[in-house]
Short mmCIF file of C-alpha atoms in Angstrom, two decimals:
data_model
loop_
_atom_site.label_atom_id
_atom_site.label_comp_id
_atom_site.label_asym_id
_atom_site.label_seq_id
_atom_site.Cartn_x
_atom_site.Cartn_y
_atom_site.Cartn_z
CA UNK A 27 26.77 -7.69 3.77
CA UNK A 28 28.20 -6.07 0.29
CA UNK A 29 27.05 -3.20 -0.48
CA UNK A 30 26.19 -1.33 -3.58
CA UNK A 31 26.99 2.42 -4.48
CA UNK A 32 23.68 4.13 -5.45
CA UNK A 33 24.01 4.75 -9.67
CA UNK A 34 21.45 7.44 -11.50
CA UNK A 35 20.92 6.42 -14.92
CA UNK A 36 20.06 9.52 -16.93
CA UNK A 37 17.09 9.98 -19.51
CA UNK A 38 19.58 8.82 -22.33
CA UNK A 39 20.78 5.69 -20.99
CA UNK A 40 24.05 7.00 -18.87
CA UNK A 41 24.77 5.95 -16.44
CA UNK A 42 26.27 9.03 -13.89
CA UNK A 43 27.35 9.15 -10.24
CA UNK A 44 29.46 6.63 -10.94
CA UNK A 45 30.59 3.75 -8.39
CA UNK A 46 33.33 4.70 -5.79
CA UNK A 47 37.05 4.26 -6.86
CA UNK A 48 37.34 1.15 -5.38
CA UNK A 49 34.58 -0.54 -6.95
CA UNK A 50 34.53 -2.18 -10.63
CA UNK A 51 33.78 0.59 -12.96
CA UNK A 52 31.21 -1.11 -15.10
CA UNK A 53 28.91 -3.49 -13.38
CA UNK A 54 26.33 -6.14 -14.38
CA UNK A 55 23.45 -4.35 -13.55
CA UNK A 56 24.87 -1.26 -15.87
CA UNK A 57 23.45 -2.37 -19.33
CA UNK A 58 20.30 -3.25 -18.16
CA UNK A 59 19.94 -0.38 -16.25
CA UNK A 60 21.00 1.56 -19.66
CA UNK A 61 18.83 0.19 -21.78
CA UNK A 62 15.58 0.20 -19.14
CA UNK A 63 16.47 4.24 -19.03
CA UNK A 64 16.61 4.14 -23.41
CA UNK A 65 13.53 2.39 -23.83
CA UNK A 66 10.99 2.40 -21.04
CA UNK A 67 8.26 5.17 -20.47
CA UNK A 68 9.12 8.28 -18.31
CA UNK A 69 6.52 7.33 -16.51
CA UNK A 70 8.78 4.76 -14.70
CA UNK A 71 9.13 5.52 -10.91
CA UNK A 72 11.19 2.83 -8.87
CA UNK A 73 14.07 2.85 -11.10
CA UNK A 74 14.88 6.13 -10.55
CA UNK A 75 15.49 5.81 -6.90
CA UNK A 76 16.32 2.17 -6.42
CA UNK A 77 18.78 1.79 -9.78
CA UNK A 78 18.68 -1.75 -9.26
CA UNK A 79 18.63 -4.76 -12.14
CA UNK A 80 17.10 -8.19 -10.53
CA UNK A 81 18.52 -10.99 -10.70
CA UNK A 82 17.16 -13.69 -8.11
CA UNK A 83 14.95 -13.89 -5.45
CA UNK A 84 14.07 -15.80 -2.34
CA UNK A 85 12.34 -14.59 1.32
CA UNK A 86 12.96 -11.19 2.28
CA UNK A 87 16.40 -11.03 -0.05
CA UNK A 88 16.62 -10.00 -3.55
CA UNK A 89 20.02 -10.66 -5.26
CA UNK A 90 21.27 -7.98 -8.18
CA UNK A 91 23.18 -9.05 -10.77
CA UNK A 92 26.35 -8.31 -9.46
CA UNK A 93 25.33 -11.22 -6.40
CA UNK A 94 24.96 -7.94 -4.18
CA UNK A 95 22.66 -9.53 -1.77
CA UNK A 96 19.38 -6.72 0.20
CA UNK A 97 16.54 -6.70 2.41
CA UNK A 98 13.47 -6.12 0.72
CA UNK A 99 11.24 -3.87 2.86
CA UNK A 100 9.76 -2.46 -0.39
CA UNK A 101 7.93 -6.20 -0.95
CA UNK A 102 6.49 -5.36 -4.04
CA UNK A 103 4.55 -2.42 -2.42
CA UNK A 104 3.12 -5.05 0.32
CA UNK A 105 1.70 -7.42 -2.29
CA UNK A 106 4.89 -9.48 -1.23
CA UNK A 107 2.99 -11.38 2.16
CA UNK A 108 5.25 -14.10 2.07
CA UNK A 109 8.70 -12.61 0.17
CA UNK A 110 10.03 -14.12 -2.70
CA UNK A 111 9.25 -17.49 -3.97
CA UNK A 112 7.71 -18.91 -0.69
CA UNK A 113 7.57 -23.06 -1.56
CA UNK A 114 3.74 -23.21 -1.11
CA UNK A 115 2.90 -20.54 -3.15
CA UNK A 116 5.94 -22.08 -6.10
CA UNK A 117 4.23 -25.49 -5.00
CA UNK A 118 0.61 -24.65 -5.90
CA UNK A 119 1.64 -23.09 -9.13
CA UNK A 120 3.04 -26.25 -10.31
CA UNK A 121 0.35 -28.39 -9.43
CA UNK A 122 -1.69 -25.92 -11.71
CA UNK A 123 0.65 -25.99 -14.51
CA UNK A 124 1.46 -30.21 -14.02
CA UNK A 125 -2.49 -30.67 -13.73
CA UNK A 126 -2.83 -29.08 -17.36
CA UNK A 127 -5.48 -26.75 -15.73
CA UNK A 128 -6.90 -23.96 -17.59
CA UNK A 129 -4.75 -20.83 -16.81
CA UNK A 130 -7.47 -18.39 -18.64
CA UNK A 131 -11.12 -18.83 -18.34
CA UNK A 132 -12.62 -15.37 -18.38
CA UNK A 133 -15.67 -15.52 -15.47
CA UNK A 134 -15.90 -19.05 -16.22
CA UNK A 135 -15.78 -21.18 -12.55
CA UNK A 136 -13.10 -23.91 -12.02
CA UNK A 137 -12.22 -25.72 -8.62
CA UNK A 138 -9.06 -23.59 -7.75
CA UNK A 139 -11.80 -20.77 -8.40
CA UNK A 140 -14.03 -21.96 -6.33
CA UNK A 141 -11.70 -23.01 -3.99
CA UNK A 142 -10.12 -19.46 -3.87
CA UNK A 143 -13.51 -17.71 -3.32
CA UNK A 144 -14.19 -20.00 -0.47
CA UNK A 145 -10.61 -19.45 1.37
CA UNK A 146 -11.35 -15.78 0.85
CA UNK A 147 -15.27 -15.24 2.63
CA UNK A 148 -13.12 -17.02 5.63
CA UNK A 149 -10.63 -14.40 5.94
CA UNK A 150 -13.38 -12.00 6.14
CA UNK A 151 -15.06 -11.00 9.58
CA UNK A 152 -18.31 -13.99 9.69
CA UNK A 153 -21.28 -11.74 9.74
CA UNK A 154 -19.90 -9.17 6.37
CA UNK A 155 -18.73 -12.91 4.77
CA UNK A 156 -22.38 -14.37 5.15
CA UNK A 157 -24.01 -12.14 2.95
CA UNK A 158 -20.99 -10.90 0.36
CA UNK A 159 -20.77 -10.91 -3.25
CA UNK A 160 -17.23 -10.78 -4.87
CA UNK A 161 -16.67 -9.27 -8.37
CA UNK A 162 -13.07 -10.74 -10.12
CA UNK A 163 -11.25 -7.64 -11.59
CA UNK A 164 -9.42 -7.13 -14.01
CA UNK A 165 -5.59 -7.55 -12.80
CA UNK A 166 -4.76 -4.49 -10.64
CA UNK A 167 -6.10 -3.18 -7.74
CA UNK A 168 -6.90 0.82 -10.02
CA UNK A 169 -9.20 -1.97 -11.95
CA UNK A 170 -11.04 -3.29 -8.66
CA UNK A 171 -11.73 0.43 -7.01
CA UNK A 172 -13.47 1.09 -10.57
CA UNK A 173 -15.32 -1.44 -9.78
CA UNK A 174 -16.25 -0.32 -6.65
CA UNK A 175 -16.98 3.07 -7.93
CA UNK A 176 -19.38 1.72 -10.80
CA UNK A 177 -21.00 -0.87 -8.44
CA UNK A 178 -22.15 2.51 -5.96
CA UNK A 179 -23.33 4.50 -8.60
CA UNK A 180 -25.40 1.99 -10.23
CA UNK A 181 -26.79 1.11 -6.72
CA UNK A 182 -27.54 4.26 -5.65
CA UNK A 183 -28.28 6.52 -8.41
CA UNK A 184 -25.49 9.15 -7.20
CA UNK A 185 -22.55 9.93 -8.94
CA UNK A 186 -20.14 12.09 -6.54
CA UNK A 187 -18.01 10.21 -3.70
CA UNK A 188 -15.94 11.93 -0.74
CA UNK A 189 -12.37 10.74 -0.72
CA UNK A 190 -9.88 11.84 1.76
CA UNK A 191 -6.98 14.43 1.55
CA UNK A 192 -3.87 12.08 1.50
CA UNK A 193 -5.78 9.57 -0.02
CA UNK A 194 -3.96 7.00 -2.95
CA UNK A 195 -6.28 4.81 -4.64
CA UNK A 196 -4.42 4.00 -7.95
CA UNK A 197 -3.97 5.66 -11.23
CA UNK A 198 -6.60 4.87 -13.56
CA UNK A 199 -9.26 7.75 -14.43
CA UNK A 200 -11.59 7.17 -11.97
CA UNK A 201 -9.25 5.98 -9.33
CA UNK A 202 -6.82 8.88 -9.91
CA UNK A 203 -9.65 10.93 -9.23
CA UNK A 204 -10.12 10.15 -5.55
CA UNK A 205 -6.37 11.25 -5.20
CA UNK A 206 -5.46 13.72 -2.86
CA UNK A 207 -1.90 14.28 -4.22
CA UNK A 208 -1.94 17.38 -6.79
CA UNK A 209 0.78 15.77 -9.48
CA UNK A 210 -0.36 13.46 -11.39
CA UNK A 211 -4.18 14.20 -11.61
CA UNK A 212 -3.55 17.92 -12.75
CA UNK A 213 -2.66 17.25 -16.33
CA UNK A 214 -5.64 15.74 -16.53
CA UNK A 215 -7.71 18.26 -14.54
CA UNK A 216 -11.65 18.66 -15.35
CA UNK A 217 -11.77 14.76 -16.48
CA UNK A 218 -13.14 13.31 -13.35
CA UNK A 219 -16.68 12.80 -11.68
CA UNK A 220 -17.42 14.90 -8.68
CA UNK A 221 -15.31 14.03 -5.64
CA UNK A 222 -15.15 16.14 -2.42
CA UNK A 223 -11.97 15.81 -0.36
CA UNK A 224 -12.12 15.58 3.31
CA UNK A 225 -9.71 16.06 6.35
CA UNK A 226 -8.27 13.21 7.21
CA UNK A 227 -7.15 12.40 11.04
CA UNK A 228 -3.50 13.01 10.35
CA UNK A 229 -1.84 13.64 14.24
CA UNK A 230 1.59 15.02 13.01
CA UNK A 231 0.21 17.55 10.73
CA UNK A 232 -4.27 17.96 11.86
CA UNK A 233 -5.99 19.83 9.58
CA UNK A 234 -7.62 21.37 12.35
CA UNK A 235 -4.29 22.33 14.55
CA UNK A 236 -5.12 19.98 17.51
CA UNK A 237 -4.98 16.66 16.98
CA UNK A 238 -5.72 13.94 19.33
CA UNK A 239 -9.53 12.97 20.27
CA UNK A 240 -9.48 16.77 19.59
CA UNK A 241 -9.07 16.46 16.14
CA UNK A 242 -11.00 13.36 15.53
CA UNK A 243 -14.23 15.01 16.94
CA UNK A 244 -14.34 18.04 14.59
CA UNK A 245 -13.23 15.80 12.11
CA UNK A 246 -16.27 13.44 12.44
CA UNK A 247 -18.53 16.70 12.93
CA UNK A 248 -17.03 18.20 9.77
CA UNK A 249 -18.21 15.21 7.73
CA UNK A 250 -21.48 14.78 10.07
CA UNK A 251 -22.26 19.03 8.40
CA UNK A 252 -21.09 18.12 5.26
CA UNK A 253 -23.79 15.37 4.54
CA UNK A 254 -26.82 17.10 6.98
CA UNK A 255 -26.72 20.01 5.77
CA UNK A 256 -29.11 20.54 3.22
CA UNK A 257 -27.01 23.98 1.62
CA UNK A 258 -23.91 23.08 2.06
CA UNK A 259 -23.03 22.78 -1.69
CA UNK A 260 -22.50 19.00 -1.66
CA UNK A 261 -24.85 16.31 -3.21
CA UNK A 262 -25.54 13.15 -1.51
CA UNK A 263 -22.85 11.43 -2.57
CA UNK A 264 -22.70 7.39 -3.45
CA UNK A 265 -20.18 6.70 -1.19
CA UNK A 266 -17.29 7.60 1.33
CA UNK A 267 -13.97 5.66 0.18
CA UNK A 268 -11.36 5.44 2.62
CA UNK A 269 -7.81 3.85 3.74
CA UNK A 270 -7.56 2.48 7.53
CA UNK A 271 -4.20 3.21 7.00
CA UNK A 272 -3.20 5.70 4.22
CA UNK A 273 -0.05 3.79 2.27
CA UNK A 274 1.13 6.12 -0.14
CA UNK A 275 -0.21 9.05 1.93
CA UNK A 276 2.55 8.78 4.58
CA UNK A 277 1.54 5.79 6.11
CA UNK A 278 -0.92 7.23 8.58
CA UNK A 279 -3.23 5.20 10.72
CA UNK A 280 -6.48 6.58 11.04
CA UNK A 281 -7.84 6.71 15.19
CA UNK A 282 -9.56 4.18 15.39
CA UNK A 283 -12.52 5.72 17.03
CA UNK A 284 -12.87 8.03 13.83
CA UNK A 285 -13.21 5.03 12.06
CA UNK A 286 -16.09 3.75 14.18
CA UNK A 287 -17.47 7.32 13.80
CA UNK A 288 -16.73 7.22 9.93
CA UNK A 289 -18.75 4.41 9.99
CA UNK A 290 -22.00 5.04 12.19
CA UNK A 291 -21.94 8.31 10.04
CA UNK A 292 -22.27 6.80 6.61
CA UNK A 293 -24.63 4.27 8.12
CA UNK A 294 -27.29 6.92 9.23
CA UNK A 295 -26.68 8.65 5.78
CA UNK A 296 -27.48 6.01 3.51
CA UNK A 297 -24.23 6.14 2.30
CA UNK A 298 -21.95 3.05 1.26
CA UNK A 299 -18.79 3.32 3.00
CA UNK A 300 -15.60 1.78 0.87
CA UNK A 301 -12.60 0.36 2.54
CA UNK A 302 -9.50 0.62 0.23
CA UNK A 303 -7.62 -2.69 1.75
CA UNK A 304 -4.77 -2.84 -1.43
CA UNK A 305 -1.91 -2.43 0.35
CA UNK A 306 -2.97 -2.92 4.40
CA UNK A 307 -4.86 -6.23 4.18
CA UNK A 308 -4.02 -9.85 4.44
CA UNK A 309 -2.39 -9.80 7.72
CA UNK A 310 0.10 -6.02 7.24
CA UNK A 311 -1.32 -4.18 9.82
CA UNK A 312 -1.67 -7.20 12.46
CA UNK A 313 -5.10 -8.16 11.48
CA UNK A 314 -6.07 -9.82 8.22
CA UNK A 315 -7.92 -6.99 7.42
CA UNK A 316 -7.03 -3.02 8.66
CA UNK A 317 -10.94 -2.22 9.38
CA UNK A 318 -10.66 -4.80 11.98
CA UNK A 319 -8.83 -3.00 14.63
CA UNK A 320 -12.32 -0.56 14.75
CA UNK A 321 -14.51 -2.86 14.79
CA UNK A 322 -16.52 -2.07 11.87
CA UNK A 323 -17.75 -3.65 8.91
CA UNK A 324 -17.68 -1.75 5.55
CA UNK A 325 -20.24 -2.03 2.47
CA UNK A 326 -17.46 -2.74 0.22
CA UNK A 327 -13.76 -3.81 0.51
CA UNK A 328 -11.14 -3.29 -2.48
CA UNK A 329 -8.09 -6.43 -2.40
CA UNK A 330 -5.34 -6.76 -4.55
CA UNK A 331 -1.68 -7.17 -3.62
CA UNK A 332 -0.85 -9.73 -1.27
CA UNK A 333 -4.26 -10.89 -2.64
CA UNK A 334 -2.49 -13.06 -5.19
CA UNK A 335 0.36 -14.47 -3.78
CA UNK A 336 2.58 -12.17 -5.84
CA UNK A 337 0.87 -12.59 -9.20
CA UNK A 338 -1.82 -10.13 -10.42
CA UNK A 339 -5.22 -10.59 -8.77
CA UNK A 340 -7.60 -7.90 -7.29
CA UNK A 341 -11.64 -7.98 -6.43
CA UNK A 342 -14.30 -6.25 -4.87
CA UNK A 343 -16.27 -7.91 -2.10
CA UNK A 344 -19.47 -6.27 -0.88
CA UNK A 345 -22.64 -6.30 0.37
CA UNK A 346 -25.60 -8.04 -1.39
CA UNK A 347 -28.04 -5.72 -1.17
CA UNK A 348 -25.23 -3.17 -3.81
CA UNK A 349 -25.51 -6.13 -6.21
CA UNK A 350 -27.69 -4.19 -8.89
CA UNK A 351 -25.96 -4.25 -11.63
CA UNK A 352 -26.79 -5.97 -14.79
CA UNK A 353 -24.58 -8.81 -15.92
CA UNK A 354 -21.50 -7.32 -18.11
CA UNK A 355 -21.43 -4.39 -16.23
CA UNK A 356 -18.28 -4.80 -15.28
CA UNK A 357 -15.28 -6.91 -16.77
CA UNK A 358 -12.25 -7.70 -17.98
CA UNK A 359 -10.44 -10.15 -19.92
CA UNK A 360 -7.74 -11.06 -17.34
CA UNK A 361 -10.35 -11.75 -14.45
CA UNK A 362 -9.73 -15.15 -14.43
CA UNK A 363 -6.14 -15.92 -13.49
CA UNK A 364 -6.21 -19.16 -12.35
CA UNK A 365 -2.42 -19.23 -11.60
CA UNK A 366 -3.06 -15.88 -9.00
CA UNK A 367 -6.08 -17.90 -7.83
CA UNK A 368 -4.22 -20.84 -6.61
CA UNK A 369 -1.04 -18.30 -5.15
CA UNK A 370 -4.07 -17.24 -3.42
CA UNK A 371 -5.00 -19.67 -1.83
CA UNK A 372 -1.55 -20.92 -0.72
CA UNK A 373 -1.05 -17.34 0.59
CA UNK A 374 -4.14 -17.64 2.67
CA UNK A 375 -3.53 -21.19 3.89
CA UNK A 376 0.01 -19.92 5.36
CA UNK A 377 -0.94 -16.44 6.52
CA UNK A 378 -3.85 -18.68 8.75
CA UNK A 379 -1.52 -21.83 9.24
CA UNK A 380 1.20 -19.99 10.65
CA UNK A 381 -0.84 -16.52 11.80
CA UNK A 382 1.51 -14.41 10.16
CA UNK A 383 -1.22 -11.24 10.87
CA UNK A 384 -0.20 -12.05 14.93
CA UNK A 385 3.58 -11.89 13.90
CA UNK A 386 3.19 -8.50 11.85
CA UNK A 387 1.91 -7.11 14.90
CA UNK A 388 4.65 -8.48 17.06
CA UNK A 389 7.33 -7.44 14.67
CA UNK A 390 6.02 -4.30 13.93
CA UNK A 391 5.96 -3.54 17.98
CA UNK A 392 9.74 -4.54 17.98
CA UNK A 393 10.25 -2.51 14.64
CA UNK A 394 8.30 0.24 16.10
CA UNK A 395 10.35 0.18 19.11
CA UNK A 396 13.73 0.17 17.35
CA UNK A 397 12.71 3.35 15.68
CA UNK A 398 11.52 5.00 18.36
CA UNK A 399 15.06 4.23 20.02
CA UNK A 400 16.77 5.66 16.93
CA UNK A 401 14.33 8.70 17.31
CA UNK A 402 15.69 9.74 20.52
CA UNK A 403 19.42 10.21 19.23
CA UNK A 404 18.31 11.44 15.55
CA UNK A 405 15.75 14.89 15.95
CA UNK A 406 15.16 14.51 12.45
CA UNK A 407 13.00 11.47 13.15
CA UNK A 408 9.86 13.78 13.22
CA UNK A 409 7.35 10.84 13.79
CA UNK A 410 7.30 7.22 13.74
CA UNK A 411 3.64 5.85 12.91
CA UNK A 412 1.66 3.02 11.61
CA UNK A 413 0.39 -0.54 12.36
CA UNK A 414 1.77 -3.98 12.12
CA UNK A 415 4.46 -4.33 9.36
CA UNK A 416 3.02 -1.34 7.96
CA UNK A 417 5.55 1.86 9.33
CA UNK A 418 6.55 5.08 8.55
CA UNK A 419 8.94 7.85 9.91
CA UNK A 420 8.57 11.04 8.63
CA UNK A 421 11.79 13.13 8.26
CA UNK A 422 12.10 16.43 9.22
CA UNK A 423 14.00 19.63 9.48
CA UNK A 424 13.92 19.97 12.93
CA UNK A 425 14.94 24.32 12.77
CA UNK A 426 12.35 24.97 10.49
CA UNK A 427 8.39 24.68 10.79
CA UNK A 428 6.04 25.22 7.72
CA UNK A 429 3.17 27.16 7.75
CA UNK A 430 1.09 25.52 10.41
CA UNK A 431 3.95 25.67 12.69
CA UNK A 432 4.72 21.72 12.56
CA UNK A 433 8.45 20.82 11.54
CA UNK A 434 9.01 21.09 8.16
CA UNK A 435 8.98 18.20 6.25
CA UNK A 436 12.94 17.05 5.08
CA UNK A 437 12.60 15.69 1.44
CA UNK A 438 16.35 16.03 0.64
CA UNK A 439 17.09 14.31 3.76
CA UNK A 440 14.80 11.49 3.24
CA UNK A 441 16.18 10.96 0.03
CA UNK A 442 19.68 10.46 1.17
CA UNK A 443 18.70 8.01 3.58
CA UNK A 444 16.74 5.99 1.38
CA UNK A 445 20.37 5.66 -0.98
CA UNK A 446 22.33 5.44 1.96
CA UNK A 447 19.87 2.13 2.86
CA UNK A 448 20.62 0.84 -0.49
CA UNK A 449 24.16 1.37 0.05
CA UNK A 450 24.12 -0.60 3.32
CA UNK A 451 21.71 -3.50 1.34
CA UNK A 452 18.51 -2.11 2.73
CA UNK A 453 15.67 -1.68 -0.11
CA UNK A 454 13.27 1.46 1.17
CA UNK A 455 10.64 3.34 -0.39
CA UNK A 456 9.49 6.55 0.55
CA UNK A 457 6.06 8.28 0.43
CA UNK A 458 4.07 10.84 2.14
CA UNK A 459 2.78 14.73 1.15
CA UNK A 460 6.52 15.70 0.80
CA UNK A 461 7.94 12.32 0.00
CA UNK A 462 9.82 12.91 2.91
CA UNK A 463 8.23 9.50 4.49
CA UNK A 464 10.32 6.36 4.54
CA UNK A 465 8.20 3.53 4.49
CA UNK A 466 8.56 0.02 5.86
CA UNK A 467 6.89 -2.85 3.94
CA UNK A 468 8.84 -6.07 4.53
CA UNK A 469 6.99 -9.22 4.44
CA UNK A 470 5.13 -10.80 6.85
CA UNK A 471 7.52 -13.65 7.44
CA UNK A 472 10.54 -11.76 8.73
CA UNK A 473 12.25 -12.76 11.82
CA UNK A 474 13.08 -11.20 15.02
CA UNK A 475 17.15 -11.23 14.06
CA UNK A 476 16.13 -9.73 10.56
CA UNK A 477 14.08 -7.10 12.17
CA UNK A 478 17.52 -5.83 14.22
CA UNK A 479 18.71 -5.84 11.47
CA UNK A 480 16.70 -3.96 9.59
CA UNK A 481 16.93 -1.44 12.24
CA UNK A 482 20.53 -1.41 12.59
CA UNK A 483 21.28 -0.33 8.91
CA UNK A 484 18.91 2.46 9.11
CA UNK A 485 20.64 3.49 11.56
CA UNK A 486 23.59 3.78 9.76
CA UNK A 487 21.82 5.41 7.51
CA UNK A 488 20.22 8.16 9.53
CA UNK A 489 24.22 8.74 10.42
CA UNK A 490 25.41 9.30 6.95
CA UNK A 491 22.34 11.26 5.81
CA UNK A 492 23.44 14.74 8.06
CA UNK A 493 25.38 17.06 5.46
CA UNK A 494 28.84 17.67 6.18
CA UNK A 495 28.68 21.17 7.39
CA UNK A 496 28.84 24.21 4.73
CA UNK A 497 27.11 21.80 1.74
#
């Protein structure tokens, strides 16, 4: 495979740390590169770590515009189910666009909408599906957890919610409220409606210094106080929102019997429990849907992502007895993509047709296993985590521990893996408290053989990332 030297492009348009001395000095990604860094927002994020211009497309591989072919385990953040261009999702677009269909209708019902609403109660576990409402969004899944938030407090009366330390559920006002991470929310501090933050069960680093069933019981009995206890300084709150498996948190898995105990909590509480499904449903963790592997049935699930079959799509499915609103409560002009609809579908014809949610949870076991391999020759492995397709390994400093005693968390490290992947033709994202979490994404499709070798570059790269000694 060829591989690409990792380029910064600077504020101005530069582009610095040039290619090695071997390669051509000015490439074909260079001037878009250059004139993305002139004339984008600073709020851009990818570029700056993946300095990569697109060219083509197809599966798991994304081509650059030097024909520099890489894996793409970043998938579009997991909306990417099927990778690139899959021909039933390309097919179903065309029949759309040949059959002169409308491609905007607002709320207004067509057959792929119907259609689409139909294929999507069938993914969902019978008994929730039965008695569900879905609300279309407006195109992103910040838009649909807005949703969610508005549809609680108008059924309930309550404003405040309890969110989750870790927690990521997107960056619009309300949503970037229920954030744990610090950053981005505190230029904006004082903005938001009440939100209490809660422990979440987080093995490698507990809250609570034990872990294990350990830590999931006083977890569970911390939240069981918080809402019992009539002065302990928290309202009854609309709802709990939660992730099954926190994605941009580090992906951590929740136990799955502090889910069940999440759950039986809320229920004796009166209080609607939200399942943040973005990035882990529609087959990533090995079930369609992450809440599965508990058993449990939420009041209300937030989908986007995969959702659409790679176009923009995201609702809110709930409950009946939440549907209190008043007609315009919620909207937005883009809630009727038909295009997304009918990706949709396609998507959820192929991820049942060939039960791609069964083969995420086979490949991630042989992922899973790879890295656990790698773990025992590399000490700065700290912990290798998640379900399905969805993985993480947190890098560490193995000499150092931070103040809880755990191993400190390895930023730099991680950071020098993730370009040494792109090097090798690997694309990686990292996440996590420290962004010292490299994340594994890939879609659902890939193969055995690609899995190896997915595993076998980061290998490579875990080899080049030690420091030669006195850096």
């Amino acid at each position: 495979m060829q591989t690409l030297d990792v380029q910064a492009v600077s504020a101005q348009g530069r582009v610095i740390n040039a290619v090695a001395p071997n390669a051509v000095p000015e490439s074909a990604n260079a001037p878009l590169l250059g004139r993305q860094a002139r004339h984008e927002s600073n709020a851009r994020s990818y570029p700056r770590r993946l300095p990569l211009a697109l060219k083509s497309a197809k599966g798991i591989h994304v081509q650059d515009m030097d024909g520099r072919r890489y894996i793409d385990c970043l998938a579009g953040a997991g909306t990417l189910a099927l990778g690139h261009n899959h021909p039933r999702v390309i097919a179903a677009i065309r029949q759309v666009l040949d059959d002169e269909l409308p491609l905007h209708t607002l709320d207004l019902t067509t057959p792929v909408k119907d259609l689409f609403m139909q294929r999507l109660l069938e993914t969902l576990p019978a008994s929730f599906a039965a008695k569900a409402k879905i609300q279309f969004c407006s195109p992103s899944g910040s838009d649909a957890v807005e949703a969610a938030l508005k549809l609680v407090r108008i059924a309930t009366g309550r404003r405040g919610v309890l969110a989750f330390q870790g927690g990521y559920h997107g960056m619009t006002q309300g949503a970037l409220g229920l954030m744990g991470s610090l950053a981005a929310k505190q230029p904006l501090e004082g903005t938001f409606a009440p939100v209490q933050f809660l422990p979440y069960p987080y093995d490698f680093r507990c809250p609570f210094g034990v872990g294990g069933e350990e830590g999931v019981r006083l977890g569970l009995r911390y939240i069981q106080n918080l809402l019992e206890d009539p002065e302990g300084g928290v309202a009854p709150p609309a709802a709990v929102i939660v992730e099954a498996v926190q994605g941009e948190g580090g992906v951590v898995p929740a136990a799955l019997s502090w889910l069940r105990g999440l759950r039986e909590i809320t229920r004796r509480a009166g209080v609607a429990l939200i399942v943040d499904e973005i990035q882990s449903g529609f087959g990533r963790t090995g079930k369609m849907f992450a809440f599965e592997h508990a058993g449990i049935e939420p009041d209300v699930v937030v989908l986007s992502k995969a959702i659409g079959g790679s176009l923009p799509l995201a609702v809110v499915v709930y409950r009946e007895e939440l549907d209190l609103w008043k007609p315009g409560a919620h909207a937005g002009t883009f809630r009727g993509n038909q295009l997304a609809m009918a990706a949709g579908i396609a998507t959820l014809d192929v991820l049942r047709d060939e039960q791609l949610a069964e083969h995420a949870a086979t490949m991630g076991e042989r992922l899973s296993g790879h890295l656990r391999a790698l773990q025992c020759d590399h000490p700065c492995m700290g912990d290798v985590r998640g379900r399905g397709l969805m993985l993480g390994v947190e890098i560490v400093d193995s000499q150092a521990r931070d103040a809880q005693g755990n191993p400190a968390a390895d930023a730099a490290r991680a950071s020098r893996i993730q370009a040494s992947c792109l090097r090798h033709g690997l694309i990686l994202e990292l996440g996590g408290r420290y962004g010292a979490v490299v994340r594994f994404l890939p879609p659902l499709i890939i193969t055995a053989a690609q899995v190896d070798e997915v595993a076998d570059l980061f290998g490579r790269a875990l080899q080049e990332s030690v420091l030669p000694s006195g850096s």
